[in-house]
Amino acid sequence: MTETNENKINFSEIDFSVFQEKIAPLSKENLSLLILDEELRKFDISNLSETEMSIIELFRKISSIMLTDDISNPFAPRLQLAKGARTCMPEDITETEMDFFISILDKIANKMLKARMADILWFRKYKKKIEYPKIVINIYLSIDFDDPKFFENLLIWRRGLYLATQINDSTSLSAFSKKSVDYLFNTNFNNDACFLRFTEMLRSFKLCSDNSTAMIAHLIQWGEGLQKNNNFLLAEQYYNEASLWLLQTQKDSNKYTELQIKRVSAYIDAAEKAENGLSSASNYESALKILRSLERKQREQFFPLEQENELIKNIRKSGKFALSEMRETSASFDISNEIKYIAENIKGKDKNSALFNFVALPGHISFSKLEADSINFIKASPLLSFFGHTTFGSDGRIISKTSGIDSFESLDSKNSAVWNNMIWQYMLHISCIVQSAILPALQIIRCEHNIQFTDMIQIVQKSNIIPIDRIAIFAKGLYAGFSYDFMTSLHLLSPQVENMVRIQLQEAGVRTTIIENGTDVEQEIGFSKLVEKEKFEDIFGKDLSFELKALFCDGAGPNLRNNVAHGLLSSSEMNSVYSVYCWWLCFKLVFINFYNAEREDVKK
């Protein structure tokens, strides 16, 4: 976690060359910072002095700083916890520690550690000392293109190129540009997305402009090959990238229109091959949106009006099937059926179809069925129902109590015993659905598709339940789940779900604040009180209202919002089935609203 006090350790008492030889991981030149941090964590420090242990801790701190693709905010903490707690950022490095960096920089053996130190020195304080960014540029831009960590290296290359532009290092930019051209036009890529992501980076820094014609031709060739192999959506991205290169380097309106029509054809092919109405309608709508971005005279040269009208009809047809495809199941189900569902509906599908089928997993909760099943359970187990029930927290506190039932007359969800049984069934359902369906499906999606942060941004931006100023937070939370970082997703998403509920209530005219007695101080009320508001169920419906209460607010359930806010969860609990389900439920809500918003755009 971050440390704000100035480090008083006297680093000068250490002979760093001797110390580095003593600490084996530091002598390894090509370790990534992630691996270096892991090896330093495992290193036996029992025989080290206090100063030596402080140096190791300092190196672990800066190794935990992550690069981002945001030029204005290039660094991010590895972990962001509740109430502002996080791992190290450059601003946490003290003056004493920066002086220490300067004194040892030329002695650092590990290349990535040396680059990170130099980057921090330049970023924090020494903007006029170009020797620091030059160190970073030389190390980052020398990384081999054939390194297996290609996608991770994109961030590193991007940082090196940005620094080169900042100090006008035209020599490094020119050398990287030449090396890139030789690599791109003479390499058979194993991953279809590699060429695309690399050319996106080159275009953003306006490199290889002299080779733009060949670059555009290669992008089109890749797109056509992918389209023939039924990878329609990735083909569309290649056509789009080609059109962006064209706009940046050439002025050819006919060629640009031709490339946009290629994007349209890719989306139409994807829609025709889709196996569900939601994916089909979404792809048709994307095709129509691109068409309508072109002037009518231009687009009709390549796409006649009758074809456009047919496209609109297809949107309406496929949309009608979407709602009928949503399925509902009870809390108990045959796991073999879920395995079969994943194999048939997730594995081998294009990205849009896979994501749709992912949110269509049997995770729907029926409030009325849960209530009926709980009442039947109580009636079938009268002896158990006569006694009260106590729920203990992981720290031994009593967090929920119910009394026994005196009569079975007029049982419903308002009865505490029925309610607690409903939550028990709900938690059982979560455990089953996460382990048998959500995690296996997620693994397949991760293996078969390159889910990008930009994908989440596009989805969240179109979701009308997410405020504009929370788009980045929701997108990061959802993207973290696709990276198996449920600890981060839980801390980002759970408070934002509360905010979403608050805004929906406010828009319905519900007051969400309270004025403290004897003062004029107005405070927002908590999530557990928001879900008790009269209009809550009208806004969210019975099924989702129950899930929001049971998952986030009830002491007898996971109680995620309270436990996250008050730091009551251990690291293992933060990665529990309930954290996974919380992420999946949030993604489902956002994705469905994204789909609805896309349809509204078409109607307009």
Tab-separated table of C-alpha atoms in Angstrom, residues 143-440:
chain	number	residue	atom	x	y	z
A	143	ILE	CA	12.455	-5.152	-26.983
A	144	ASP	CA	12.241	-7.842	-29.656
A	145	PHE	CA	9.023	-7.938	-31.697
A	146	ASP	CA	9.112	-11.742	-31.491
A	147	ASP	CA	8.835	-11.656	-27.693
A	148	PRO	CA	5.914	-13.968	-26.759
A	149	LYS	CA	4.424	-11.248	-24.508
A	150	PHE	CA	3.432	-9.226	-27.577
A	151	PHE	CA	0.290	-7.580	-26.212
A	152	GLU	CA	1.968	-6.649	-22.921
A	153	ASN	CA	4.867	-5.158	-24.876
A	154	LEU	CA	2.515	-2.904	-26.836
A	155	LEU	CA	2.144	-0.729	-23.722
A	156	ILE	CA	5.915	-0.676	-23.268
A	157	TRP	CA	6.606	0.274	-26.902
A	158	ARG	CA	3.867	2.904	-26.719
A	159	ARG	CA	5.498	4.490	-23.655
A	160	GLY	CA	8.896	4.495	-25.358
A	161	LEU	CA	7.472	6.116	-28.488
A	162	TYR	CA	5.637	8.752	-26.463
A	163	LEU	CA	8.834	9.715	-24.623
A	164	ALA	CA	10.716	9.858	-27.934
A	165	THR	CA	8.153	12.334	-29.294
A	166	GLN	CA	8.385	14.400	-26.093
A	167	ILE	CA	12.136	14.922	-26.395
A	168	ASN	CA	12.119	15.036	-30.222
A	169	ASP	CA	14.255	11.913	-30.493
A	170	SER	CA	13.788	11.579	-34.254
A	171	THR	CA	16.626	9.054	-34.503
A	172	SER	CA	14.858	6.542	-32.233
A	173	LEU	CA	11.503	7.152	-33.916
A	174	SER	CA	12.990	6.640	-37.381
A	175	ALA	CA	14.837	3.472	-36.321
A	176	PHE	CA	11.686	2.013	-34.738
A	177	SER	CA	9.651	2.911	-37.814
A	178	LYS	CA	12.106	1.151	-40.153
A	179	LYS	CA	12.307	-1.894	-37.881
A	180	SER	CA	8.498	-2.024	-37.748
A	181	VAL	CA	8.103	-1.990	-41.531
A	182	ASP	CA	10.614	-4.824	-41.936
A	183	TYR	CA	8.813	-6.834	-39.278
A	184	LEU	CA	5.226	-6.235	-40.398
A	185	PHE	CA	5.754	-7.052	-44.046
A	186	ASN	CA	7.930	-10.113	-43.469
A	187	THR	CA	6.206	-11.924	-40.609
A	188	ASN	CA	3.482	-14.562	-40.492
A	189	PHE	CA	1.537	-13.702	-37.355
A	190	ASN	CA	0.178	-16.532	-35.213
A	191	ASN	CA	-2.371	-14.253	-33.578
A	192	ASP	CA	-4.784	-12.517	-35.935
A	193	ALA	CA	-5.007	-9.440	-33.697
A	194	CYS	CA	-1.245	-8.750	-33.455
A	195	PHE	CA	-0.862	-7.023	-36.827
A	196	LEU	CA	-3.945	-4.894	-36.136
A	197	ARG	CA	-2.889	-3.703	-32.667
A	198	PHE	CA	0.637	-2.962	-33.845
A	199	THR	CA	-0.526	-0.874	-36.806
A	200	GLU	CA	-2.936	1.011	-34.526
A	201	MET	CA	0.047	2.016	-32.373
A	202	LEU	CA	2.141	3.071	-35.370
A	203	ARG	CA	-0.704	5.180	-36.747
A	204	SER	CA	-1.271	6.913	-33.399
A	205	PHE	CA	2.353	8.120	-33.476
A	206	LYS	CA	2.236	8.859	-37.231
A	207	LEU	CA	5.046	6.422	-38.004
A	208	CYS	CA	5.599	4.538	-41.291
A	209	SER	CA	3.620	7.185	-43.213
A	210	ASP	CA	5.857	6.691	-46.258
A	211	ASN	CA	4.658	3.079	-46.382
A	212	SER	CA	0.964	3.890	-45.891
A	213	THR	CA	-0.125	2.493	-49.273
A	214	ALA	CA	1.470	-0.881	-48.542
A	215	MET	CA	0.131	-0.777	-44.963
A	216	ILE	CA	-3.424	-0.161	-46.172
A	217	ALA	CA	-3.123	-2.968	-48.717
A	218	HIS	CA	-1.882	-5.378	-46.033
A	219	LEU	CA	-4.706	-4.420	-43.678
A	220	ILE	CA	-7.294	-5.018	-46.401
A	221	GLN	CA	-5.656	-8.336	-47.309
A	222	TRP	CA	-5.776	-9.466	-43.673
A	223	GLY	CA	-9.394	-8.374	-43.385
A	224	GLU	CA	-10.446	-10.258	-46.504
A	225	GLY	CA	-8.674	-13.385	-45.301
A	226	LEU	CA	-10.386	-13.188	-41.914
A	227	GLN	CA	-13.763	-12.607	-43.547
A	228	LYS	CA	-13.325	-15.711	-45.706
A	229	ASN	CA	-12.523	-17.673	-42.537
A	230	ASN	CA	-15.737	-16.434	-40.886
A	231	ASN	CA	-13.894	-14.151	-38.426
A	232	PHE	CA	-16.143	-11.296	-39.498
A	233	LEU	CA	-15.838	-8.899	-36.571
A	234	LEU	CA	-12.063	-8.917	-36.522
A	235	ALA	CA	-12.154	-8.426	-40.296
A	236	GLU	CA	-14.291	-5.322	-39.729
A	237	GLN	CA	-11.637	-3.954	-37.363
A	238	TYR	CA	-8.973	-4.435	-40.036
A	239	TYR	CA	-11.072	-2.600	-42.637
A	240	ASN	CA	-11.679	0.184	-40.140
A	241	GLU	CA	-7.959	0.480	-39.379
A	242	ALA	CA	-7.227	0.665	-43.115
A	243	SER	CA	-9.732	3.514	-43.465
A	244	LEU	CA	-8.089	5.377	-40.556
A	245	TRP	CA	-4.677	5.050	-42.219
A	246	LEU	CA	-6.240	6.340	-45.420
A	247	LEU	CA	-7.711	9.395	-43.668
A	248	GLN	CA	-4.398	10.187	-41.997
A	249	THR	CA	-2.106	9.788	-44.976
A	250	GLN	CA	-4.153	10.121	-48.182
A	251	LYS	CA	-7.167	11.982	-49.561
A	252	ASP	CA	-9.223	9.474	-51.504
A	253	SER	CA	-12.960	9.715	-50.781
A	254	ASN	CA	-13.898	6.847	-53.112
A	255	LYS	CA	-11.396	4.495	-51.491
A	256	TYR	CA	-12.643	5.540	-48.066
A	257	THR	CA	-16.266	4.790	-49.026
A	258	GLU	CA	-15.198	1.432	-50.441
A	259	LEU	CA	-13.540	0.545	-47.132
A	260	GLN	CA	-16.647	1.563	-45.170
A	261	ILE	CA	-18.753	-0.711	-47.357
A	262	LYS	CA	-16.308	-3.529	-46.606
A	263	ARG	CA	-16.997	-2.912	-42.913
A	264	VAL	CA	-20.724	-3.087	-43.655
A	265	SER	CA	-20.312	-6.396	-45.507
A	266	ALA	CA	-18.365	-7.868	-42.573
A	267	TYR	CA	-21.114	-6.924	-40.114
A	268	ILE	CA	-23.820	-8.316	-42.413
A	269	ASP	CA	-21.931	-11.601	-42.778
A	270	ALA	CA	-21.593	-11.755	-38.980
A	271	ALA	CA	-25.338	-11.124	-38.597
A	272	GLU	CA	-26.279	-13.814	-41.117
A	273	LYS	CA	-24.038	-16.399	-39.436
A	274	ALA	CA	-25.128	-15.481	-35.887
A	275	GLU	CA	-27.008	-18.177	-34.007
A	276	ASN	CA	-29.100	-15.852	-31.839
A	277	GLY	CA	-31.318	-12.844	-32.431
A	278	LEU	CA	-29.457	-10.434	-30.155
A	279	SER	CA	-26.102	-10.893	-31.871
A	280	SER	CA	-27.719	-10.820	-35.311
A	281	ALA	CA	-29.643	-7.611	-34.622
A	282	SER	CA	-26.592	-5.935	-33.089
A	283	ASN	CA	-24.454	-6.674	-36.153
A	284	TYR	CA	-27.140	-5.556	-38.597
A	285	GLU	CA	-27.527	-2.321	-36.621
A	286	SER	CA	-23.769	-1.705	-36.709
A	287	ALA	CA	-23.841	-2.146	-40.482
A	288	LEU	CA	-26.698	0.344	-40.836
A	289	LYS	CA	-24.960	2.853	-38.603
A	290	ILE	CA	-21.860	2.817	-40.824
A	291	LEU	CA	-23.987	3.156	-43.952
A	292	ARG	CA	-25.802	6.193	-42.602
A	293	SER	CA	-22.498	7.869	-41.721
A	294	LEU	CA	-21.860	8.123	-45.477
A	295	GLU	CA	-23.544	10.567	-47.827
A	296	ARG	CA	-26.360	8.908	-49.757
A	297	LYS	CA	-24.801	9.492	-53.201
A	298	GLN	CA	-21.514	7.944	-52.067
A	299	ARG	CA	-22.971	4.861	-50.445
A	300	GLU	CA	-25.462	4.106	-53.214
A	301	GLN	CA	-22.534	3.587	-55.620
A	302	PHE	CA	-21.607	0.500	-53.634
A	303	PHE	CA	-24.788	-0.312	-51.666
A	304	PRO	CA	-28.111	0.244	-53.513
A	305	LEU	CA	-31.136	1.633	-51.656
A	306	GLU	CA	-33.054	-1.662	-51.913
A	307	GLN	CA	-30.234	-3.433	-50.067
A	308	GLU	CA	-30.370	-0.793	-47.341
A	309	ASN	CA	-34.138	-1.303	-46.970
A	310	GLU	CA	-33.594	-5.060	-46.751
A	311	LEU	CA	-31.037	-4.453	-44.030
A	312	ILE	CA	-33.604	-2.490	-41.993
A	313	LYS	CA	-36.120	-5.343	-42.376
A	314	ASN	CA	-33.522	-7.821	-41.141
A	315	ILE	CA	-32.912	-5.706	-38.041
A	316	ARG	CA	-36.607	-5.887	-37.173
A	317	LYS	CA	-36.786	-9.621	-37.815
A	318	SER	CA	-33.751	-10.522	-35.735
A	319	GLY	CA	-34.831	-8.198	-32.945
A	320	LYS	CA	-38.082	-10.113	-32.529
A	321	PHE	CA	-36.168	-13.296	-31.810
A	322	ALA	CA	-33.899	-11.758	-29.165
A	323	LEU	CA	-36.404	-11.612	-26.296
A	324	SER	CA	-37.750	-15.086	-26.973
A	325	GLU	CA	-34.235	-16.497	-26.645
A	326	MET	CA	-33.748	-15.357	-23.045
A	327	ARG	CA	-34.243	-18.359	-20.791
A	328	GLU	CA	-35.089	-18.767	-17.134
A	329	THR	CA	-34.024	-21.599	-14.815
A	330	SER	CA	-34.388	-22.492	-11.156
A	331	ALA	CA	-31.631	-22.527	-8.549
A	332	SER	CA	-30.994	-26.240	-9.077
A	333	PHE	CA	-29.935	-27.525	-12.475
A	334	ASP	CA	-28.051	-30.314	-14.133
A	335	ILE	CA	-24.414	-29.290	-14.545
A	336	SER	CA	-24.010	-31.511	-17.604
A	337	ASN	CA	-26.569	-29.356	-19.394
A	338	GLU	CA	-24.535	-26.239	-18.634
A	339	ILE	CA	-21.380	-27.841	-19.957
A	340	LYS	CA	-23.250	-28.724	-23.127
A	341	TYR	CA	-24.646	-25.181	-23.378
A	342	ILE	CA	-21.148	-23.685	-23.108
A	343	ALA	CA	-19.742	-26.081	-25.682
A	344	GLU	CA	-22.526	-25.266	-28.140
A	345	ASN	CA	-23.004	-21.537	-27.514
A	346	ILE	CA	-19.685	-20.100	-26.284
A	347	LYS	CA	-16.876	-22.214	-27.721
A	348	GLY	CA	-15.937	-21.385	-31.303
A	349	LYS	CA	-18.267	-18.390	-31.599
A	350	ASP	CA	-17.337	-14.885	-32.690
A	351	LYS	CA	-16.824	-12.321	-29.935
A	352	ASN	CA	-20.311	-10.751	-30.058
A	353	SER	CA	-22.078	-14.111	-30.069
A	354	ALA	CA	-19.889	-15.403	-27.254
A	355	LEU	CA	-20.583	-12.344	-25.089
A	356	PHE	CA	-24.315	-12.523	-25.754
A	357	ASN	CA	-24.441	-16.206	-24.845
A	358	PHE	CA	-22.304	-15.399	-21.809
A	359	VAL	CA	-24.915	-12.997	-20.411
A	360	ALA	CA	-27.643	-15.472	-21.433
A	361	LEU	CA	-26.231	-18.164	-19.137
A	362	PRO	CA	-28.851	-19.572	-16.761
A	363	GLY	CA	-28.218	-16.944	-14.120
A	364	HIS	CA	-31.724	-15.434	-14.040
A	365	ILE	CA	-33.363	-15.403	-10.627
A	366	SER	CA	-37.151	-15.640	-10.315
A	367	PHE	CA	-38.339	-13.987	-7.105
A	368	SER	CA	-41.731	-15.712	-7.188
A	369	LYS	CA	-40.173	-19.156	-7.679
A	370	LEU	CA	-37.653	-18.624	-4.907
A	371	GLU	CA	-40.456	-17.518	-2.598
A	372	ALA	CA	-42.652	-20.508	-3.488
A	373	ASP	CA	-39.745	-22.968	-3.114
A	374	SER	CA	-38.852	-21.512	0.284
A	375	ILE	CA	-42.427	-21.730	1.561
A	376	ASN	CA	-42.650	-25.346	0.386
A	377	PHE	CA	-39.331	-26.135	2.081
A	378	ILE	CA	-40.528	-24.662	5.376
A	379	LYS	CA	-43.810	-26.536	5.219
A	380	ALA	CA	-41.974	-29.753	4.405
A	381	SER	CA	-39.573	-29.252	7.343
A	382	PRO	CA	-41.794	-28.087	10.205
A	383	LEU	CA	-39.421	-29.089	12.981
A	384	LEU	CA	-36.587	-26.973	11.572
A	385	SER	CA	-38.951	-24.028	11.156
A	386	PHE	CA	-39.958	-23.865	14.812
A	387	PHE	CA	-36.458	-22.725	15.798
A	388	GLY	CA	-34.799	-19.428	15.082
A	389	HIS	CA	-31.769	-19.014	12.848
A	390	THR	CA	-28.552	-17.089	13.598
A	391	THR	CA	-25.964	-16.086	10.986
A	392	PHE	CA	-22.394	-15.371	12.051
A	393	GLY	CA	-19.822	-13.307	10.145
A	394	SER	CA	-16.333	-14.607	9.407
A	395	ASP	CA	-15.072	-12.650	12.431
A	396	GLY	CA	-17.616	-14.280	14.795
A	397	ARG	CA	-20.135	-11.445	14.928
A	398	ILE	CA	-23.850	-12.188	14.775
A	399	ILE	CA	-24.889	-10.469	11.560
A	400	SER	CA	-28.442	-11.817	11.171
A	401	LYS	CA	-31.120	-13.428	13.397
A	402	THR	CA	-34.577	-14.804	12.714
A	403	SER	CA	-37.211	-16.166	15.088
A	404	GLY	CA	-39.067	-19.455	14.707
A	405	ILE	CA	-42.446	-19.794	12.983
A	406	ASP	CA	-45.553	-20.164	15.131
A	407	SER	CA	-47.938	-20.773	12.246
A	408	PHE	CA	-47.698	-21.707	8.577
A	409	GLU	CA	-50.604	-19.436	7.697
A	410	SER	CA	-49.978	-16.603	5.234
A	411	LEU	CA	-46.310	-17.332	4.701
A	412	ASP	CA	-44.571	-14.986	2.240
A	413	SER	CA	-41.237	-13.246	1.670
A	414	LYS	CA	-41.974	-10.706	4.424
A	415	ASN	CA	-41.570	-13.505	6.935
A	416	SER	CA	-37.921	-13.544	8.090
A	417	ALA	CA	-37.682	-17.350	7.931
A	418	VAL	CA	-38.962	-17.409	4.344
A	419	TRP	CA	-36.672	-14.528	3.384
A	420	ASN	CA	-33.605	-16.178	4.890
A	421	ASN	CA	-34.400	-19.426	3.109
A	422	MET	CA	-34.714	-17.510	-0.147
A	423	ILE	CA	-31.261	-16.009	0.422
A	424	TRP	CA	-29.849	-19.435	1.265
A	425	GLN	CA	-31.221	-20.826	-2.023
A	426	TYR	CA	-29.901	-17.771	-3.842
A	427	MET	CA	-26.385	-18.260	-2.461
A	428	LEU	CA	-26.516	-21.944	-3.437
A	429	HIS	CA	-27.569	-20.906	-6.925
A	430	ILE	CA	-24.649	-18.468	-7.163
A	431	SER	CA	-22.159	-21.120	-6.115
A	432	CYS	CA	-23.489	-23.567	-8.724
A	433	ILE	CA	-23.787	-21.131	-11.604
A	434	VAL	CA	-20.346	-19.589	-11.056
A	435	GLN	CA	-18.484	-22.880	-10.851
A	436	SER	CA	-20.403	-24.795	-13.500
A	437	ALA	CA	-21.064	-22.072	-16.054
A	438	ILE	CA	-19.659	-18.565	-15.546
A	439	LEU	CA	-16.006	-19.459	-14.907
A	440	PRO	CA	-15.813	-22.206	-17.589
